[in-house]
PDB file of C-alpha atoms in Angstrom:
ATOM      1  CA  UNK K   1       0.086  -0.112  -0.051  1.00 83.00           C
ATOM      2  CA  UNK K   2       1.184   3.549  -0.761  1.00 89.00           C
ATOM      3  CA  UNK K   3       0.180   6.716   0.959  1.00 94.00           C
ATOM      4  CA  UNK K   4       0.679   8.798  -2.297  1.00 96.00           C
ATOM      5  CA  UNK K   5       1.226   7.474  -5.896  1.00 96.00           C
ATOM      6  CA  UNK K   6       1.877   9.902  -8.754  1.00 97.00           C
ATOM      7  CA  UNK K   7       1.279   8.705 -12.304  1.00 96.00           C
ATOM      8  CA  UNK K   8       2.663  10.454 -15.399  1.00 96.00           C
ATOM      9  CA  UNK K   9       1.929   8.500 -18.476  1.00 94.00           C
ATOM     10  CA  UNK K  10       0.654   8.835 -22.063  1.00 92.00           C
ATOM     11  CA  UNK K  11      -0.006   4.936 -22.044  1.00 94.00           C
ATOM     12  CA  UNK K  12      -1.441   3.916 -18.842  1.00 93.00           C
ATOM     13  CA  UNK K  13      -5.217   2.992 -19.380  1.00 93.00           C
ATOM     14  CA  UNK K  14      -8.203   3.481 -16.944  1.00 92.00           C
ATOM     15  CA  UNK K  15      -7.707  -0.208 -15.354  1.00 94.00           C
ATOM     16  CA  UNK K  16      -3.991   0.779 -14.487  1.00 94.00           C
ATOM     17  CA  UNK K  17      -5.289   3.820 -12.688  1.00 94.00           C
ATOM     18  CA  UNK K  18      -7.955   1.788 -10.793  1.00 93.00           C
ATOM     19  CA  UNK K  19      -5.583  -0.871  -9.703  1.00 94.00           C
ATOM     20  CA  UNK K  20      -2.983   1.792  -8.416  1.00 95.00           C
ATOM     21  CA  UNK K  21      -6.106   3.744  -6.825  1.00 93.00           C
ATOM     22  CA  UNK K  22      -7.156   0.487  -4.894  1.00 93.00           C
ATOM     23  CA  UNK K  23      -3.684   0.073  -3.468  1.00 93.00           C
ATOM     24  CA  UNK K  24      -2.943   3.779  -2.634  1.00 93.00           C
ATOM     25  CA  UNK K  25      -4.177   6.558  -0.444  1.00 93.00           C
ATOM     26  CA  UNK K  26      -3.993   9.533  -2.793  1.00 96.00           C
ATOM     27  CA  UNK K  27      -3.346   9.157  -6.348  1.00 96.00           C
ATOM     28  CA  UNK K  28      -1.976  12.105  -8.381  1.00 97.00           C
ATOM     29  CA  UNK K  29      -2.345  11.993 -12.200  1.00 96.00           C
ATOM     30  CA  UNK K  30      -0.210  14.353 -14.132  1.00 97.00           C
ATOM     31  CA  UNK K  31      -1.962  15.277 -17.475  1.00 95.00           C
ATOM     32  CA  UNK K  32      -1.613  17.837 -20.456  1.00 91.00           C
ATOM     33  CA  UNK K  33      -4.464  16.828 -22.829  1.00 89.00           C
ATOM     34  CA  UNK K  34      -7.475  15.503 -20.756  1.00 91.00           C
ATOM     35  CA  UNK K  35      -6.205  12.223 -21.966  1.00 92.00           C
ATOM     36  CA  UNK K  36      -8.676  10.179 -19.749  1.00 90.00           C
ATOM     37  CA  UNK K  37     -11.470  10.683 -17.020  1.00 89.00           C
ATOM     38  CA  UNK K  38      -8.912   9.797 -14.410  1.00 90.00           C
ATOM     39  CA  UNK K  39      -9.482   7.682 -11.375  1.00 88.00           C
ATOM     40  CA  UNK K  40      -7.483  10.028  -9.273  1.00 93.00           C
ATOM     41  CA  UNK K  41      -7.719  12.336  -6.243  1.00 94.00           C
ATOM     42  CA  UNK K  42      -5.780  15.098  -7.923  1.00 96.00           C
ATOM     43  CA  UNK K  43      -5.117  15.974 -11.543  1.00 96.00           C
ATOM     44  CA  UNK K  44      -2.186  18.134 -12.163  1.00 97.00           C
ATOM     45  CA  UNK K  45      -2.055  20.018 -15.590  1.00 97.00           C
ATOM     46  CA  UNK K  46       0.452  22.886 -15.339  1.00 96.00           C
ATOM     47  CA  UNK K  47      -0.155  23.822 -19.089  1.00 95.00           C
ATOM     48  CA  UNK K  48      -0.685  27.638 -19.178  1.00 96.00           C
ATOM     49  CA  UNK K  49      -4.294  28.365 -19.533  1.00 95.00           C
ATOM     50  CA  UNK K  50      -5.401  24.791 -18.488  1.00 96.00           C
ATOM     51  CA  UNK K  51      -7.876  26.246 -15.926  1.00 95.00           C
ATOM     52  CA  UNK K  52     -10.139  27.026 -18.907  1.00 94.00           C
ATOM     53  CA  UNK K  53     -10.076  23.494 -20.201  1.00 94.00           C
ATOM     54  CA  UNK K  54     -13.181  21.389 -20.159  1.00 93.00           C
ATOM     55  CA  UNK K  55     -12.346  18.766 -17.394  1.00 93.00           C
ATOM     56  CA  UNK K  56     -15.261  16.650 -16.222  1.00 89.00           C
ATOM     57  CA  UNK K  57     -16.937  17.790 -12.943  1.00 83.00           C
ATOM     58  CA  UNK K  58     -16.387  15.252 -10.339  1.00 81.00           C
ATOM     59  CA  UNK K  59     -14.912  14.848  -6.809  1.00 86.00           C
ATOM     60  CA  UNK K  60     -11.578  15.163  -8.229  1.00 93.00           C
ATOM     61  CA  UNK K  61      -9.208  18.081  -7.159  1.00 95.00           C
ATOM     62  CA  UNK K  62      -7.711  19.737 -10.235  1.00 96.00           C
ATOM     63  CA  UNK K  63      -4.589  21.873 -10.155  1.00 97.00           C
ATOM     64  CA  UNK K  64      -4.602  23.553 -13.383  1.00 97.00           C
ATOM     65  CA  UNK K  65      -2.565  26.299 -14.980  1.00 96.00           C
ATOM     66  CA  UNK K  66       1.112  27.691 -14.810  1.00 96.00           C
ATOM     67  CA  UNK K  67       0.908  28.555 -11.091  1.00 95.00           C
ATOM     68  CA  UNK K  68       1.406  24.794 -10.419  1.00 97.00           C
ATOM     69  CA  UNK K  69       4.535  24.491 -13.030  1.00 96.00           C
ATOM     70  CA  UNK K  70       7.103  22.176 -11.515  1.00 96.00           C
ATOM     71  CA  UNK K  71      10.216  24.135 -11.470  1.00 95.00           C
ATOM     72  CA  UNK K  72      13.388  22.560 -11.059  1.00 92.00           C
ATOM     73  CA  UNK K  73      14.253  22.445  -7.390  1.00 91.00           C
ATOM     74  CA  UNK K  74      17.959  23.380  -8.047  1.00 92.00           C
ATOM     75  CA  UNK K  75      16.840  26.650  -9.687  1.00 94.00           C
ATOM     76  CA  UNK K  76      16.154  27.772  -6.132  1.00 89.00           C
ATOM     77  CA  UNK K  77      15.042  31.519  -5.634  1.00 91.00           C
ATOM     78  CA  UNK K  78      14.371  33.200  -8.799  1.00 95.00           C
ATOM     79  CA  UNK K  79      14.871  37.010  -8.538  1.00 94.00           C
ATOM     80  CA  UNK K  80      13.011  39.814 -10.435  1.00 95.00           C
ATOM     81  CA  UNK K  81      14.623  40.325 -13.891  1.00 97.00           C
ATOM     82  CA  UNK K  82      16.601  43.585 -14.486  1.00 97.00           C
ATOM     83  CA  UNK K  83      16.226  44.486 -18.187  1.00 98.00           C
ATOM     84  CA  UNK K  84      19.596  46.089 -19.675  1.00 97.00           C
ATOM     85  CA  UNK K  85      19.202  49.053 -21.705  1.00 96.00           C
ATOM     86  CA  UNK K  86      21.074  47.395 -24.532  1.00 97.00           C
ATOM     87  CA  UNK K  87      20.465  43.651 -25.368  1.00 97.00           C
ATOM     88  CA  UNK K  88      23.833  41.939 -25.546  1.00 97.00           C
ATOM     89  CA  UNK K  89      23.305  38.162 -24.826  1.00 98.00           C
ATOM     90  CA  UNK K  90      20.899  35.668 -26.512  1.00 98.00           C
ATOM     91  CA  UNK K  91      20.321  32.085 -25.309  1.00 98.00           C
ATOM     92  CA  UNK K  92      18.837  29.599 -27.779  1.00 97.00           C
ATOM     93  CA  UNK K  93      16.940  26.683 -26.158  1.00 94.00           C
ATOM     94  CA  UNK K  94      15.283  24.119 -28.425  1.00 90.00           C
ATOM     95  CA  UNK K  95      14.639  21.442 -25.776  1.00 83.00           C
ATOM     96  CA  UNK K  96      16.239  18.043 -25.160  1.00 84.00           C
ATOM     97  CA  UNK K  97      16.568  17.092 -28.862  1.00 84.00           C
ATOM     98  CA  UNK K  98      16.545  19.079 -32.207  1.00 87.00           C
ATOM     99  CA  UNK K  99      13.321  17.567 -33.700  1.00 85.00           C
ATOM    100  CA  UNK K 100      13.459  19.557 -36.985  1.00 88.00           C
ATOM    101  CA  UNK K 101      17.352  19.792 -37.330  1.00 89.00           C
ATOM    102  CA  UNK K 102      17.233  23.480 -37.024  1.00 92.00           C
ATOM    103  CA  UNK K 103      19.838  24.160 -34.444  1.00 93.00           C
ATOM    104  CA  UNK K 104      22.816  24.612 -36.814  1.00 93.00           C
ATOM    105  CA  UNK K 105      20.690  26.706 -39.255  1.00 94.00           C
ATOM    106  CA  UNK K 106      19.479  29.158 -36.486  1.00 95.00           C
ATOM    107  CA  UNK K 107      22.929  29.332 -34.925  1.00 96.00           C
ATOM    108  CA  UNK K 108      24.505  30.368 -38.342  1.00 96.00           C
ATOM    109  CA  UNK K 109      21.887  32.919 -38.870  1.00 97.00           C
ATOM    110  CA  UNK K 110      22.383  34.471 -35.441  1.00 97.00           C
ATOM    111  CA  UNK K 111      26.194  34.459 -35.878  1.00 96.00           C
ATOM    112  CA  UNK K 112      25.609  36.426 -39.266  1.00 96.00           C
ATOM    113  CA  UNK K 113      22.802  38.762 -38.234  1.00 96.00           C
ATOM    114  CA  UNK K 114      23.684  39.418 -34.544  1.00 97.00           C
ATOM    115  CA  UNK K 115      27.444  39.392 -34.679  1.00 94.00           C
ATOM    116  CA  UNK K 116      27.939  41.925 -31.952  1.00 94.00           C
ATOM    117  CA  UNK K 117      25.858  39.942 -29.448  1.00 97.00           C
ATOM    118  CA  UNK K 118      26.977  36.902 -27.427  1.00 98.00           C
ATOM    119  CA  UNK K 119      25.068  33.823 -28.287  1.00 98.00           C
ATOM    120  CA  UNK K 120      24.746  30.696 -26.065  1.00 98.00           C
ATOM    121  CA  UNK K 121      22.983  27.629 -27.507  1.00 96.00           C
ATOM    122  CA  UNK K 122      21.920  24.893 -25.024  1.00 95.00           C
ATOM    123  CA  UNK K 123      22.509  21.361 -26.525  1.00 90.00           C
ATOM    124  CA  UNK K 124      20.215  18.563 -25.189  1.00 85.00           C
ATOM    125  CA  UNK K 125      21.156  15.032 -24.787  1.00 84.00           C
ATOM    126  CA  UNK K 126      19.058  14.055 -28.079  1.00 83.00           C
ATOM    127  CA  UNK K 127      20.792  16.428 -30.418  1.00 86.00           C
ATOM    128  CA  UNK K 128      22.308  14.618 -33.438  1.00 81.00           C
ATOM    129  CA  UNK K 129      24.328  17.609 -34.700  1.00 81.00           C
ATOM    130  CA  UNK K 130      26.388  18.467 -31.745  1.00 87.00           C
ATOM    131  CA  UNK K 131      29.644  18.335 -33.678  1.00 88.00           C
ATOM    132  CA  UNK K 132      28.580  20.947 -36.223  1.00 89.00           C
ATOM    133  CA  UNK K 133      27.441  23.261 -33.434  1.00 92.00           C
ATOM    134  CA  UNK K 134      30.670  22.847 -31.482  1.00 92.00           C
ATOM    135  CA  UNK K 135      32.449  23.633 -34.738  1.00 93.00           C
ATOM    136  CA  UNK K 136      30.612  27.045 -34.835  1.00 94.00           C
ATOM    137  CA  UNK K 137      32.052  28.341 -31.643  1.00 93.00           C
ATOM    138  CA  UNK K 138      33.889  31.582 -31.570  1.00 95.00           C
ATOM    139  CA  UNK K 139      34.294  34.575 -29.122  1.00 94.00           C
ATOM    140  CA  UNK K 140      30.514  35.431 -29.429  1.00 96.00           C
ATOM    141  CA  UNK K 141      29.075  31.909 -29.958  1.00 97.00           C
ATOM    142  CA  UNK K 142      29.111  29.354 -27.303  1.00 96.00           C
ATOM    143  CA  UNK K 143      27.797  25.815 -27.261  1.00 95.00           C
ATOM    144  CA  UNK K 144      26.932  24.206 -23.952  1.00 95.00           C
ATOM    145  CA  UNK K 145      26.139  20.439 -23.938  1.00 92.00           C
ATOM    146  CA  UNK K 146      23.625  19.095 -21.292  1.00 92.00           C
ATOM    147  CA  UNK K 147      24.211  21.799 -18.487  1.00 93.00           C
ATOM    148  CA  UNK K 148      23.102  21.152 -15.099  1.00 93.00           C
ATOM    149  CA  UNK K 149      20.430  23.300 -13.400  1.00 93.00           C
ATOM    150  CA  UNK K 150      22.667  25.633 -11.698  1.00 95.00           C
ATOM    151  CA  UNK K 151      24.642  26.413 -14.862  1.00 96.00           C
ATOM    152  CA  UNK K 152      21.323  26.817 -16.643  1.00 96.00           C
ATOM    153  CA  UNK K 153      20.074  29.188 -14.049  1.00 96.00           C
ATOM    154  CA  UNK K 154      23.321  31.232 -14.636  1.00 97.00           C
ATOM    155  CA  UNK K 155      22.725  31.336 -18.254  1.00 97.00           C
ATOM    156  CA  UNK K 156      18.982  32.258 -18.033  1.00 97.00           C
ATOM    157  CA  UNK K 157      19.922  35.023 -15.438  1.00 97.00           C
ATOM    158  CA  UNK K 158      22.545  36.346 -17.702  1.00 97.00           C
ATOM    159  CA  UNK K 159      20.451  36.378 -20.799  1.00 98.00           C
ATOM    160  CA  UNK K 160      18.623  39.444 -22.427  1.00 98.00           C
ATOM    161  CA  UNK K 161      16.820  37.591 -25.092  1.00 98.00           C
ATOM    162  CA  UNK K 162      15.796  33.941 -25.786  1.00 98.00           C
ATOM    163  CA  UNK K 163      14.826  31.965 -28.719  1.00 97.00           C
ATOM    164  CA  UNK K 164      12.830  28.706 -27.611  1.00 94.00           C
ATOM    165  CA  UNK K 165      10.596  25.948 -29.030  1.00 91.00           C
ATOM    166  CA  UNK K 166       7.701  25.495 -26.687  1.00 87.00           C
ATOM    167  CA  UNK K 167       7.894  22.987 -23.732  1.00 89.00           C
ATOM    168  CA  UNK K 168       9.328  23.196 -20.337  1.00 92.00           C
ATOM    169  CA  UNK K 169      12.060  25.450 -21.222  1.00 94.00           C
ATOM    170  CA  UNK K 170       9.450  28.151 -22.296  1.00 96.00           C
ATOM    171  CA  UNK K 171       7.970  28.138 -18.840  1.00 97.00           C
ATOM    172  CA  UNK K 172      11.406  28.461 -17.339  1.00 97.00           C
ATOM    173  CA  UNK K 173      12.270  31.349 -19.367  1.00 97.00           C
ATOM    174  CA  UNK K 174       9.119  33.138 -18.542  1.00 98.00           C
ATOM    175  CA  UNK K 175       9.729  32.516 -14.814  1.00 97.00           C
ATOM    176  CA  UNK K 176      13.257  34.073 -15.239  1.00 98.00           C
ATOM    177  CA  UNK K 177      11.854  36.926 -16.968  1.00 98.00           C
ATOM    178  CA  UNK K 178      13.825  36.505 -20.160  1.00 98.00           C
ATOM    179  CA  UNK K 179      11.884  38.247 -23.221  1.00 98.00           C
ATOM    180  CA  UNK K 180      11.546  35.218 -25.747  1.00 97.00           C
ATOM    181  CA  UNK K 181      10.893  34.458 -29.336  1.00 97.00           C
ATOM    182  CA  UNK K 182       9.184  31.185 -29.568  1.00 96.00           C
ATOM    183  CA  UNK K 183       7.730  28.692 -31.923  1.00 95.00           C
ATOM    184  CA  UNK K 184       6.332  25.300 -32.030  1.00 92.00           C
ATOM    185  CA  UNK K 185       8.124  22.403 -33.645  1.00 90.00           C
ATOM    186  CA  UNK K 186       5.716  19.450 -32.557  1.00 88.00           C
ATOM    187  CA  UNK K 187       2.018  19.737 -32.134  1.00 89.00           C
ATOM    188  CA  UNK K 188       1.825  19.243 -28.326  1.00 86.00           C
ATOM    189  CA  UNK K 189       3.881  22.432 -28.136  1.00 91.00           C
ATOM    190  CA  UNK K 190       0.903  24.521 -29.418  1.00 92.00           C
ATOM    191  CA  UNK K 191      -1.141  24.941 -26.329  1.00 92.00           C
ATOM    192  CA  UNK K 192       2.103  26.265 -24.596  1.00 94.00           C
ATOM    193  CA  UNK K 193       2.741  28.660 -27.411  1.00 95.00           C
ATOM    194  CA  UNK K 194      -0.842  29.853 -27.644  1.00 95.00           C
ATOM    195  CA  UNK K 195      -1.213  30.199 -23.837  1.00 95.00           C
ATOM    196  CA  UNK K 196       1.730  32.592 -23.642  1.00 97.00           C
ATOM    197  CA  UNK K 197       0.687  34.365 -26.722  1.00 96.00           C
ATOM    198  CA  UNK K 198      -2.744  34.848 -24.880  1.00 95.00           C
ATOM    199  CA  UNK K 199      -1.283  36.365 -21.745  1.00 97.00           C
ATOM    200  CA  UNK K 200       0.987  38.730 -23.975  1.00 97.00           C
ATOM    201  CA  UNK K 201       4.317  37.127 -23.230  1.00 98.00           C
ATOM    202  CA  UNK K 202       4.896  36.035 -26.987  1.00 96.00           C
ATOM    203  CA  UNK K 203       3.939  38.069 -29.967  1.00 91.00           C
ATOM    204  CA  UNK K 204       2.266  35.155 -31.854  1.00 86.00           C
ATOM    205  CA  UNK K 205       1.868  31.349 -32.248  1.00 85.00           C
ATOM    206  CA  UNK K 206       3.487  29.952 -35.297  1.00 90.00           C
ATOM    207  CA  UNK K 207       5.500  27.022 -36.564  1.00 92.00           C
ATOM    208  CA  UNK K 208       9.239  27.571 -36.991  1.00 92.00           C
ATOM    209  CA  UNK K 209      10.255  30.070 -39.648  1.00 93.00           C
ATOM    210  CA  UNK K 210      13.904  31.385 -39.632  1.00 94.00           C
ATOM    211  CA  UNK K 211      13.276  34.628 -41.204  1.00 95.00           C
ATOM    212  CA  UNK K 212      10.271  35.444 -38.855  1.00 94.00           C
ATOM    213  CA  UNK K 213      12.402  34.375 -35.784  1.00 95.00           C
ATOM    214  CA  UNK K 214      15.265  36.668 -36.832  1.00 96.00           C
ATOM    215  CA  UNK K 215      12.965  39.685 -37.345  1.00 96.00           C
ATOM    216  CA  UNK K 216      11.155  39.284 -34.340  1.00 96.00           C
ATOM    217  CA  UNK K 217      14.427  39.006 -32.392  1.00 97.00           C
ATOM    218  CA  UNK K 218      15.861  42.066 -33.966  1.00 97.00           C
ATOM    219  CA  UNK K 219      12.501  44.038 -33.153  1.00 96.00           C
ATOM    220  CA  UNK K 220      12.622  42.945 -29.423  1.00 97.00           C
ATOM    221  CA  UNK K 221      16.373  43.871 -29.223  1.00 97.00           C
ATOM    222  CA  UNK K 222      15.783  47.323 -30.256  1.00 97.00           C
ATOM    223  CA  UNK K 223      12.726  47.751 -27.906  1.00 97.00           C
ATOM    224  CA  UNK K 224      13.636  48.063 -24.227  1.00 98.00           C
ATOM    225  CA  UNK K 225      10.263  49.190 -22.875  1.00 98.00           C
ATOM    226  CA  UNK K 226       8.650  45.980 -24.687  1.00 97.00           C
ATOM    227  CA  UNK K 227      11.432  43.673 -23.099  1.00 98.00           C
ATOM    228  CA  UNK K 228      10.473  45.111 -19.817  1.00 98.00           C
ATOM    229  CA  UNK K 229       6.823  44.614 -20.233  1.00 98.00           C
ATOM    230  CA  UNK K 230       7.351  40.947 -21.425  1.00 98.00           C
ATOM    231  CA  UNK K 231       9.531  40.247 -18.495  1.00 98.00           C
ATOM    232  CA  UNK K 232       7.136  41.242 -16.062  1.00 98.00           C
ATOM    233  CA  UNK K 233       4.327  39.277 -17.780  1.00 98.00           C
ATOM    234  CA  UNK K 234       6.666  36.236 -17.735  1.00 97.00           C
ATOM    235  CA  UNK K 235       7.525  36.382 -14.115  1.00 97.00           C
ATOM    236  CA  UNK K 236       3.939  37.043 -13.120  1.00 96.00           C
ATOM    237  CA  UNK K 237       2.607  34.044 -15.069  1.00 97.00           C
ATOM    238  CA  UNK K 238       4.803  31.226 -14.067  1.00 96.00           C
ATOM    239  CA  UNK K 239       5.155  30.651 -10.318  1.00 88.00           C
ATOM    240  CA  UNK K 240       8.567  29.651  -9.236  1.00 90.00           C
ATOM    241  CA  UNK K 241       7.003  28.032  -6.129  1.00 93.00           C
ATOM    242  CA  UNK K 242       4.718  25.659  -8.117  1.00 94.00           C
ATOM    243  CA  UNK K 243       6.213  22.535  -6.774  1.00 94.00           C
ATOM    244  CA  UNK K 244       5.730  23.725  -3.301  1.00 95.00           C
ATOM    245  CA  UNK K 245       2.155  24.599  -3.833  1.00 96.00           C
ATOM    246  CA  UNK K 246       1.505  21.218  -5.558  1.00 97.00           C
ATOM    247  CA  UNK K 247       3.052  19.287  -2.492  1.00 97.00           C
ATOM    248  CA  UNK K 248       1.029  21.372  -0.035  1.00 97.00           C
ATOM    249  CA  UNK K 249      -2.216  20.316  -1.887  1.00 97.00           C
ATOM    250  CA  UNK K 250      -1.055  16.644  -2.046  1.00 97.00           C
ATOM    251  CA  UNK K 251      -0.116  16.644   1.700  1.00 97.00           C
ATOM    252  CA  UNK K 252      -3.447  18.392   2.743  1.00 96.00           C
ATOM    253  CA  UNK K 253      -5.416  15.871   0.624  1.00 96.00           C
ATOM    254  CA  UNK K 254      -3.479  13.093   2.270  1.00 94.00           C
ATOM    255  CA  UNK K 255      -4.268  14.254   5.710  1.00 93.00           C
ATOM    256  CA  UNK K 256      -8.096  14.829   4.935  1.00 91.00           C
ATOM    257  CA  UNK K 257      -8.519  11.335   3.475  1.00 81.00           C
ATOM    258  CA  UNK K 258      -6.202   9.476   5.762  1.00 70.00           C
TER     259      UNK K 258
END
């Protein structure tokens, strides 16, 4: 018997949830698409805007929206972002893998178009073109492979602008207040992009297109008031304390149903 069971799966069926429910005190189901009518005490969906989704009415507790985003514990305290008069540093974060194989293309374009700005690309474990990216390194272009959370925190705190595909990193950049140009590369990133567009953190929702990314980045780099506005929206939208809030709900439910 388990006091608390947390299930995060795209494959588990209702029978699996019922079996776990029958041998557990409190069951927490992590969801991002209303995949099932879960047999769970708590459903957690930290997708931005999920509080507006049409979940079934039941005795289940729903923790919905970006205030419940599970920030990496090692990030610790996230300070309010100070927006520099002149943008000098760009971070490129495309996720754990470069699904479309665009990392080298966008890196070369940034090296050419933003030659006076320092650029850092975060290379995830699933990247297939690491050698090409490492070969592009110069005084103003840095390639960092699979950085730990503390190093990533330093990069985000130090960056004036970001280029990002939708997903977890977009939430992290918003929490750190980094003005961001984002796009989706796989369909399950669309709710993230559209949600951040809806609150004003992003200028649009679109599939990756190199020229649009460069134009949007150039416009943002030249507009300090807009960068200040986006930074505040991001930090007000994604809670750095989401994991703590979720844990408090789980423990409270455990006590009440114990």
